[in-house]
Coordinates of C-alpha atoms and ligand atoms in Angstrom, one line a residue:
M9 CA 294.4 53.4 211.9
F10 CA 294.6 53.7 208.1
A11 CA 297.1 51.4 206.3
Y12 CA 297.9 49.1 203.3
S13 CA 297.5 45.6 203.3
G14 CA 299.0 44.2 200.1
N15 CA 297.5 46.7 197.5
D16 CA 294.5 47.7 199.7
F17 CA 293.7 50.6 202.0
Y18 CA 292.3 49.6 205.2
C19 CA 290.5 51.8 208.0
E20 CA 291.2 49.4 211.1
Q21 CA 290.1 45.9 209.3
V22 CA 287.9 47.5 206.7
P23 CA 288.9 47.3 203.5
L24 CA 287.9 50.8 202.4
A25 CA 287.4 49.4 198.4
D26 CA 284.3 47.4 200.1
L27 CA 283.3 50.4 202.1
A28 CA 283.2 52.8 199.4
A29 CA 281.1 50.0 197.1
H30 CA 278.8 49.6 199.8
V31 CA 278.2 53.1 201.2
G32 CA 279.0 54.9 197.7
T33 CA 281.3 58.3 197.5
P34 CA 282.0 60.8 198.5
A35 CA 282.1 59.8 202.1
Y36 CA 283.8 60.5 205.2
V37 CA 285.0 57.5 207.1
Y38 CA 286.5 58.0 210.6
S39 CA 288.7 55.4 212.6
S40 CA 287.0 55.0 216.3
E41 CA 290.4 53.6 217.6
T42 CA 292.3 56.2 216.7
I43 CA 290.1 59.0 217.6
L44 CA 290.1 57.1 221.1
T45 CA 293.9 56.6 221.1
N46 CA 294.4 60.4 220.5
F47 CA 292.1 61.3 223.2
R48 CA 293.4 58.8 225.8
A49 CA 297.1 60.0 224.9
Y50 CA 296.0 63.6 226.4
D51 CA 294.0 62.2 229.2
E52 CA 296.6 59.7 230.4
A53 CA 299.7 61.9 230.0
F54 CA 298.2 64.3 232.5
G55 CA 298.4 61.5 235.3
D56 CA 297.4 62.5 238.7
L57 CA 297.4 66.3 237.9
P58 CA 293.9 67.5 237.9
H59 CA 292.8 68.0 234.6
T60 CA 289.8 68.2 231.9
V61 CA 290.6 67.5 228.2
C62 CA 287.6 69.5 226.8
Y63 CA 287.3 68.4 223.0
A64 CA 287.0 71.3 220.8
V65 CA 283.7 70.2 219.0
K66 CA 284.3 72.6 216.1
A67 CA 286.7 70.2 214.7
N68 CA 284.0 67.4 214.3
S69 CA 280.6 67.7 215.7
S70 CA 279.0 64.3 214.7
L71 CA 277.0 63.1 217.3
A72 CA 278.5 59.4 217.5
I73 CA 282.0 60.8 217.9
L74 CA 280.8 63.2 220.6
A75 CA 279.1 60.5 222.3
M76 CA 282.2 58.1 222.1
L77 CA 284.3 61.0 223.6
A78 CA 281.7 61.6 226.3
R79 CA 281.7 57.8 227.3
A80 CA 285.8 58.2 227.4
G81 CA 285.4 61.1 230.0
A82 CA 286.0 63.8 227.6
G83 CA 284.4 67.5 228.3
F84 CA 283.9 69.8 225.6
D85 CA 285.1 73.3 224.2
I86 CA 281.8 74.7 222.4
V87 CA 281.4 77.9 220.4
S88 CA 277.8 78.2 219.9
G89 CA 274.4 77.3 221.3
G90 CA 274.3 74.6 218.5
E91 CA 277.4 72.8 219.6
L92 CA 275.9 72.7 223.0
F93 CA 272.9 71.3 221.8
R94 CA 275.1 68.8 220.0
V95 CA 277.0 67.6 223.3
L96 CA 273.8 67.1 225.1
Q97 CA 272.3 65.3 222.6
A98 CA 275.3 62.9 222.5
G99 CA 275.3 62.6 226.4
G100 CA 277.8 64.9 227.3
D101 CA 278.2 66.6 230.7
P102 CA 277.3 70.3 230.8
A103 CA 279.5 70.5 233.8
K104 CA 282.6 69.7 232.1
V105 CA 281.7 72.2 228.8
V106 CA 283.4 75.4 228.5
F107 CA 282.0 78.1 226.3
S108 CA 284.5 80.1 223.9
G109 CA 284.1 82.7 221.1
V110 CA 284.2 86.4 220.7
G111 CA 280.3 86.7 219.7
K112 CA 277.9 84.7 222.1
T113 CA 274.4 86.1 221.9
P114 CA 272.0 86.7 224.9
D115 CA 270.3 83.4 223.6
E116 CA 273.3 81.4 223.9
V117 CA 274.2 82.6 227.1
E118 CA 270.6 81.9 228.7
Y119 CA 270.8 78.2 227.3
A120 CA 274.4 77.4 228.3
L121 CA 273.4 78.9 231.8
G122 CA 270.3 77.0 232.0
H123 CA 272.2 73.8 231.6
G124 CA 275.1 74.6 233.9
I125 CA 278.1 74.7 231.7
H126 CA 281.4 74.9 233.8
A127 CA 282.7 78.1 232.6
F128 CA 282.6 81.0 229.9
N129 CA 285.6 81.8 228.0
C130 CA 285.1 85.6 227.8
E131 CA 286.7 87.9 225.4
S132 CA 285.1 91.5 226.2
E133 CA 283.9 93.4 229.4
A134 CA 280.2 93.7 227.6
E135 CA 280.1 90.1 227.5
L136 CA 280.8 89.7 231.2
A137 CA 278.3 92.4 232.1
L138 CA 275.4 90.1 230.0
I139 CA 276.2 87.0 231.4
D140 CA 276.3 88.6 234.9
A141 CA 272.7 89.9 233.9
K142 CA 271.4 86.7 232.7
A143 CA 272.8 84.8 235.7
E144 CA 271.0 87.3 237.9
R145 CA 267.8 86.6 235.9
L146 CA 268.1 82.9 236.3
G147 CA 269.3 82.8 239.9
V148 CA 272.3 80.9 238.9
K149 CA 276.3 81.6 239.7
A150 CA 278.4 81.7 236.2
G151 CA 281.8 80.8 236.2
F152 CA 284.2 82.6 233.8
A153 CA 287.7 82.9 232.7
I154 CA 289.0 85.6 230.7
R155 CA 290.8 84.6 227.1
V156 CA 293.9 86.6 227.2
N157 CA 295.6 87.3 224.3
P158 CA 299.2 86.9 225.4
D159 CA 300.6 88.4 221.9
V160 CA 302.4 85.2 221.2
D161 CA 303.2 84.1 217.5
A162 CA 301.6 80.8 216.4
S163 CA 303.7 80.8 213.4
T164 CA 300.7 79.1 211.3
H165 CA 298.2 79.8 208.6
P166 CA 297.3 83.8 209.3
Y167 CA 293.8 82.9 209.3
I168 CA 293.8 80.2 211.9
S169 CA 296.4 82.3 214.1
T170 CA 294.8 83.9 217.1
G171 CA 297.2 85.0 219.8
L172 CA 298.6 88.6 218.5
H173 CA 297.1 91.7 219.5
Q174 CA 295.9 92.5 215.9
H175 CA 293.3 89.4 216.2
K176 CA 290.0 89.9 217.4
F177 CA 290.2 87.4 219.8
G178 CA 290.7 87.7 223.9
I179 CA 291.7 90.9 226.0
A180 CA 295.3 92.1 226.1
I181 CA 296.9 90.0 229.0
Q182 CA 298.4 93.5 230.5
E183 CA 294.8 94.5 230.8
A184 CA 293.4 91.5 232.4
P185 CA 294.2 92.3 235.8
A186 CA 292.2 95.3 235.8
V187 CA 289.3 93.4 234.0
Y188 CA 289.3 90.6 236.6
E189 CA 289.4 93.3 239.5
R190 CA 286.2 95.4 237.8
A191 CA 284.5 91.8 237.2
R192 CA 284.1 91.5 241.2
R193 CA 281.4 94.1 241.0
F194 CA 279.4 91.3 239.0
R195 CA 277.6 89.7 242.0
N196 CA 276.6 86.2 239.8
L197 CA 280.1 85.7 238.1
T198 CA 283.0 83.6 239.8
A199 CA 286.2 83.9 238.5
E200 CA 286.9 80.2 237.8
G201 CA 290.0 80.7 235.4
V202 CA 292.6 81.9 233.0
S203 CA 292.2 80.8 229.2
C204 CA 294.1 81.3 226.1
H205 CA 294.1 80.1 222.7
I206 CA 296.6 81.2 220.3
G207 CA 296.0 79.4 217.0
S208 CA 295.8 76.0 215.3
Q209 CA 298.0 73.5 213.3
M210 CA 301.1 74.3 215.3
L211 CA 303.9 72.1 214.3
D212 CA 306.3 73.4 217.1
P213 CA 304.6 73.4 220.4
A214 CA 307.0 76.4 221.6
P215 CA 304.5 79.2 221.3
I216 CA 302.3 77.3 223.4
F217 CA 304.8 77.2 226.2
E218 CA 305.5 80.6 225.8
A219 CA 301.7 81.6 226.3
L220 CA 301.6 79.0 229.0
E221 CA 304.1 81.2 231.3
K222 CA 302.4 84.5 230.7
A223 CA 298.9 82.6 231.7
L224 CA 300.3 80.9 234.6
A225 CA 302.0 84.3 235.7
L226 CA 298.8 85.9 235.6
A227 CA 296.7 82.9 237.4
A228 CA 299.3 83.5 240.1
Q229 CA 299.0 87.1 240.4
L230 CA 295.2 87.1 240.3
R231 CA 295.3 84.5 243.3
A232 CA 297.7 86.5 245.2
E233 CA 295.0 89.4 244.8
G234 CA 292.4 87.2 246.1
S235 CA 290.7 85.7 243.1
P236 CA 289.4 82.3 243.4
I237 CA 291.1 81.3 239.9
R238 CA 290.8 77.4 239.9
H239 CA 291.8 76.5 236.6
L240 CA 294.4 77.3 233.7
D241 CA 292.9 76.8 230.2
L242 CA 295.6 76.5 227.6
G243 CA 293.2 76.1 224.6
G244 CA 294.0 73.7 221.6
G245 CA 296.1 74.1 218.6
L246 CA 298.6 71.0 218.3
G247 CA 299.2 70.4 214.8
V248 CA 298.9 67.1 212.7
A249 CA 301.2 65.6 209.9
Y250 CA 299.2 66.5 206.7
H251 CA 302.2 65.8 204.4
Q252 CA 303.7 62.1 204.1
G253 CA 306.9 62.2 206.0
E254 CA 306.0 65.2 208.0
T255 CA 306.2 64.6 211.9
A256 CA 303.6 66.4 214.2
P257 CA 304.7 66.8 217.7
P258 CA 303.4 63.4 219.7
I259 CA 300.7 64.4 222.1
G260 CA 301.7 62.0 225.0
P261 CA 305.2 64.0 225.5
F262 CA 303.9 67.4 224.8
I263 CA 301.4 67.0 227.9
E264 CA 303.8 65.3 230.1
K265 CA 305.9 68.5 229.7
V266 CA 303.0 70.7 230.1
R267 CA 302.2 68.5 233.3
E268 CA 305.7 69.0 234.9
R269 CA 305.6 72.8 234.5
L270 CA 302.2 72.8 236.1
R271 CA 302.6 70.2 238.9
A272 CA 303.0 72.5 241.6
C273 CA 300.7 75.3 240.7
G274 CA 297.5 73.9 242.4
L275 CA 295.5 74.6 239.5
T276 CA 293.2 72.3 237.2
V277 CA 294.5 72.1 233.7
V278 CA 292.3 72.4 231.0
V279 CA 293.2 71.9 227.1
E280 CA 290.6 72.2 224.4
P281 CA 292.1 70.0 221.4
G282 CA 290.4 69.2 218.1
R283 CA 292.4 68.8 215.2
S284 CA 295.0 66.5 217.0
I285 CA 292.3 64.0 218.2
V286 CA 290.1 63.9 215.2
G287 CA 292.2 65.0 212.1
P288 CA 294.7 61.7 211.4
A289 CA 291.4 59.7 212.4
G290 CA 289.5 60.4 208.8
V291 CA 289.6 60.3 205.4
L292 CA 287.0 61.5 202.5
L293 CA 286.5 58.8 199.9
A294 CA 286.0 59.8 196.6
R295 CA 285.7 58.1 193.2
V296 CA 287.3 59.3 189.7
L297 CA 285.0 60.3 187.5
Y298 CA 287.4 61.4 184.4
R299 CA 290.4 62.0 183.5
K300 CA 291.2 64.5 181.0
R301 CA 294.1 66.5 179.8
N302 CA 294.2 70.4 179.0
G303 CA 297.5 71.4 177.0
A304 CA 300.3 70.2 179.3
K305 CA 298.0 70.0 182.4
E306 CA 296.4 66.7 183.5
F307 CA 293.2 66.5 185.5
V308 CA 292.0 63.7 187.8
I309 CA 288.0 64.8 188.1
V310 CA 286.5 63.0 191.3
D311 CA 283.3 63.3 193.0
A312 CA 284.0 65.1 195.6
A313 CA 284.6 68.7 195.6
M314 CA 285.4 72.2 197.5
N315 CA 281.8 71.9 199.3
D316 CA 283.0 68.5 200.7
L317 CA 286.5 69.5 201.7
I318 CA 287.1 73.4 201.5
R319 CA 290.6 73.2 203.2
P320 CA 292.6 73.0 200.1
A321 CA 290.7 76.0 198.3
L322 CA 290.5 78.1 201.8
Y323 CA 293.9 77.6 203.3
H324 CA 295.9 76.2 200.4
A325 CA 296.0 73.2 202.8
H326 CA 297.7 69.9 201.6
H327 CA 296.2 66.4 202.1
E328 CA 297.5 63.6 200.8
I329 CA 295.6 61.5 198.3
V330 CA 296.1 58.1 197.9
P331 CA 294.4 55.0 195.9
V332 CA 292.2 52.7 197.8
R333 CA 293.7 50.0 195.7
K334 CA 297.3 50.3 194.3
N335 CA 297.8 49.7 190.4
S336 CA 300.9 49.0 188.8
L337 CA 300.8 52.2 186.6
P338 CA 303.7 54.8 186.8
P339 CA 302.8 57.9 189.1
V340 CA 301.2 61.0 187.3
T341 CA 301.2 64.7 188.3
A342 CA 297.7 66.0 188.2
D343 CA 295.3 68.4 189.5
V344 CA 292.7 66.4 191.4
V345 CA 289.4 68.6 190.9
G346 CA 285.7 67.9 191.9
P347 CA 282.6 69.0 189.7
V348 CA 282.1 72.6 191.5
C349 CA 281.9 75.2 188.6
E350 CA 284.9 77.2 189.9
S351 CA 288.8 77.4 189.4
G352 CA 289.1 77.1 193.1
D353 CA 287.4 74.1 193.1
F354 CA 290.6 71.8 193.9
L355 CA 291.8 68.9 196.3
A356 CA 295.5 69.0 195.0
R357 CA 297.3 70.7 192.6
D358 CA 300.4 69.5 190.6
R359 CA 300.4 66.6 192.5
R360 CA 302.7 63.6 192.1
M361 CA 300.5 60.9 192.7
A362 CA 299.0 57.2 191.7
N363 CA 298.0 56.9 188.1
V364 CA 294.1 56.4 189.1
M365 CA 291.7 55.7 186.5
P366 CA 288.0 56.4 186.4
G367 CA 285.9 54.0 188.5
D368 CA 289.0 53.7 191.1
F369 CA 288.5 55.0 194.4
V370 CA 290.8 57.5 196.1
A371 CA 291.3 58.6 199.9
V372 CA 291.7 62.1 200.7
C373 CA 293.9 61.8 203.9
T374 CA 294.2 63.5 207.2
A375 CA 290.3 64.9 206.7
G376 CA 288.8 64.0 210.0
A377 CA 289.4 67.7 211.5
Y378 CA 287.5 70.8 209.9
G379 CA 286.3 68.5 206.9
F380 CA 282.5 67.6 207.2
V381 CA 281.9 70.5 209.5
Q382 CA 282.8 73.1 207.1
S383 CA 281.0 71.3 204.2
S384 CA 278.0 72.7 202.5
N385 CA 275.7 72.3 200.0
Y386 CA 277.2 74.6 197.0
N387 CA 276.3 73.9 193.8
S388 CA 273.1 72.0 195.2
R389 CA 275.2 69.3 196.2
L390 CA 274.1 66.5 198.5
R391 CA 276.5 66.3 201.9
A392 CA 278.1 63.2 202.3
P393 CA 277.5 60.5 204.7
E394 CA 279.9 59.7 207.8
V395 CA 280.9 56.2 208.7
L396 CA 282.4 55.3 211.7
V397 CA 284.8 52.0 211.6
E398 CA 284.9 49.8 214.7
G399 CA 287.5 46.8 214.3
A400 CA 286.2 44.9 211.5
G401 CA 282.7 46.3 211.4
Y402 CA 281.4 50.0 210.5
R403 CA 278.3 52.1 210.7
I404 CA 276.8 55.0 209.2
I405 CA 276.6 57.8 212.0
R406 CA 275.1 60.2 209.2
C407 CA 273.2 59.6 206.2
R408 CA 274.0 60.9 202.8
E409 CA 271.7 63.9 202.1
R410 CA 268.7 63.4 199.6
L411 CA 267.4 65.6 197.3
E412 CA 264.5 66.6 199.6
D413 CA 266.8 67.8 202.3
L414 CA 268.1 70.1 199.5
V415 CA 264.8 72.2 200.0
R416 CA 263.8 71.5 203.3
G417 CA 262.6 74.5 205.1
E418 CA 262.1 76.3 201.8
T419 CA 258.8 78.0 200.3
L420 CA 257.9 78.5 196.7
Ligands
LLP18 N1 289.9 76.5 221.3 C1 289.6 77.8 220.8 C2 289.2 78.6 221.2 C3 289.8 77.7 219.1 O1 289.5 78.7 218.6 C4 290.1 76.5 218.3 C5 290.3 76.2 217.0 C6 290.2 75.3 219.1 C7 290.3 75.1 220.5 C8 290.9 73.9 218.5 O2 291.9 74.0 218.1 P1 292.5 72.7 217.4 O3 293.1 71.9 218.2 O4 292.0 72.2 216.6 O5 293.9 73.4 216.5 N2 288.9 75.6 210.3 C9 290.7 75.3 210.2 C10 291.0 75.7 211.7 C11 290.2 76.6 212.5 C12 290.2 76.5 214.2 C13 289.6 77.5 214.7 N3 289.8 77.3 216.3 C14 291.2 74.6 209.5 O6 290.6 73.9 208.9 O7 292.5 74.4 209.6

């Protein structure tokens, strides 16, 4: 929960100016209350319909956040062995893990089988063969779902749209019945479910329901043909409001509609939300270093850059930027840029915003998802710390990197 009280911007009961002064900038700050509220909105809206909310670890994989979600009962959607390691470190239950992704390596498959994950969301027949061979060697049974590509347009940014047949993801839904049929010859595999995920940052959930209908029809057909099929995995993708005044589909009513549609289907429902749980729960705090003018253009130069938050540079994503303490100056129109040496290093362009001055702190909003996880050491910049606010207190859940961290593992 982020809001102004008077002129000061707060995360829960913590004034962010105080936090920034203590922890330094740039820094990611998360509200534990918002994360839990969003997770529970999913969990509770399912009511008594059997379900698992598998949080998409890729959105924000901090151990403290994973641990908090694990305690609240979450399962996890992972896309690498590294993410499974994090889930295990955080105390997550491997029996509630689904493993997605087009390029699982043999080592990753073995690692996941060794920990008894719930299911693999498989994206090719070669992958099924690999999992079967590995399961045979380990003497275990592997649950799988085919990730079907329903050829539904998610109407979102092309880089994060995944459900059309030109995308690399999934197996065309028309081919799926034959693939499930052929998979019966793999003695170490169990057809646990049907899965799909059509894209991210969807502000209109209609395409998710379109995909749901197709996946549900497939599950019914497979069951009629004698497949065990116990779950339907709808993926993630619900969008969040990045622009002030924009409205995102609320989680509760969305899931209630899913619940009503699937009430009588006899399947456990799995969802894999990431952004809608953590996105609105985080900000990136930065300090204004300089102001400058080049011709007609006004620049606000801050100490956070594209290496800290790449979404504006990579997807032309919009993040609101607000002052941590309001002043009474008239607003300006400026580019908010960082110290990285390229013109693509911007957090906002031609933005009507508060007239912040050197030394002031700003908050780059809605940065809890795909923020820190996509950060890098580009320009040999130290990665920012992460801070978790809990009511009136906060703790550093990841330290700011030090210079020695930059060269760890390197030799002359
Ligand atoms: N499940 C699968 C199989 C996925 O590929 C994704 C996201 C999710 C679940 C979670 O989707 P969400 O609920 O977060 O929309 N870096 C990009 C977003 C990439 C999303 C990739 N897949 C960004 O910053 O917008």
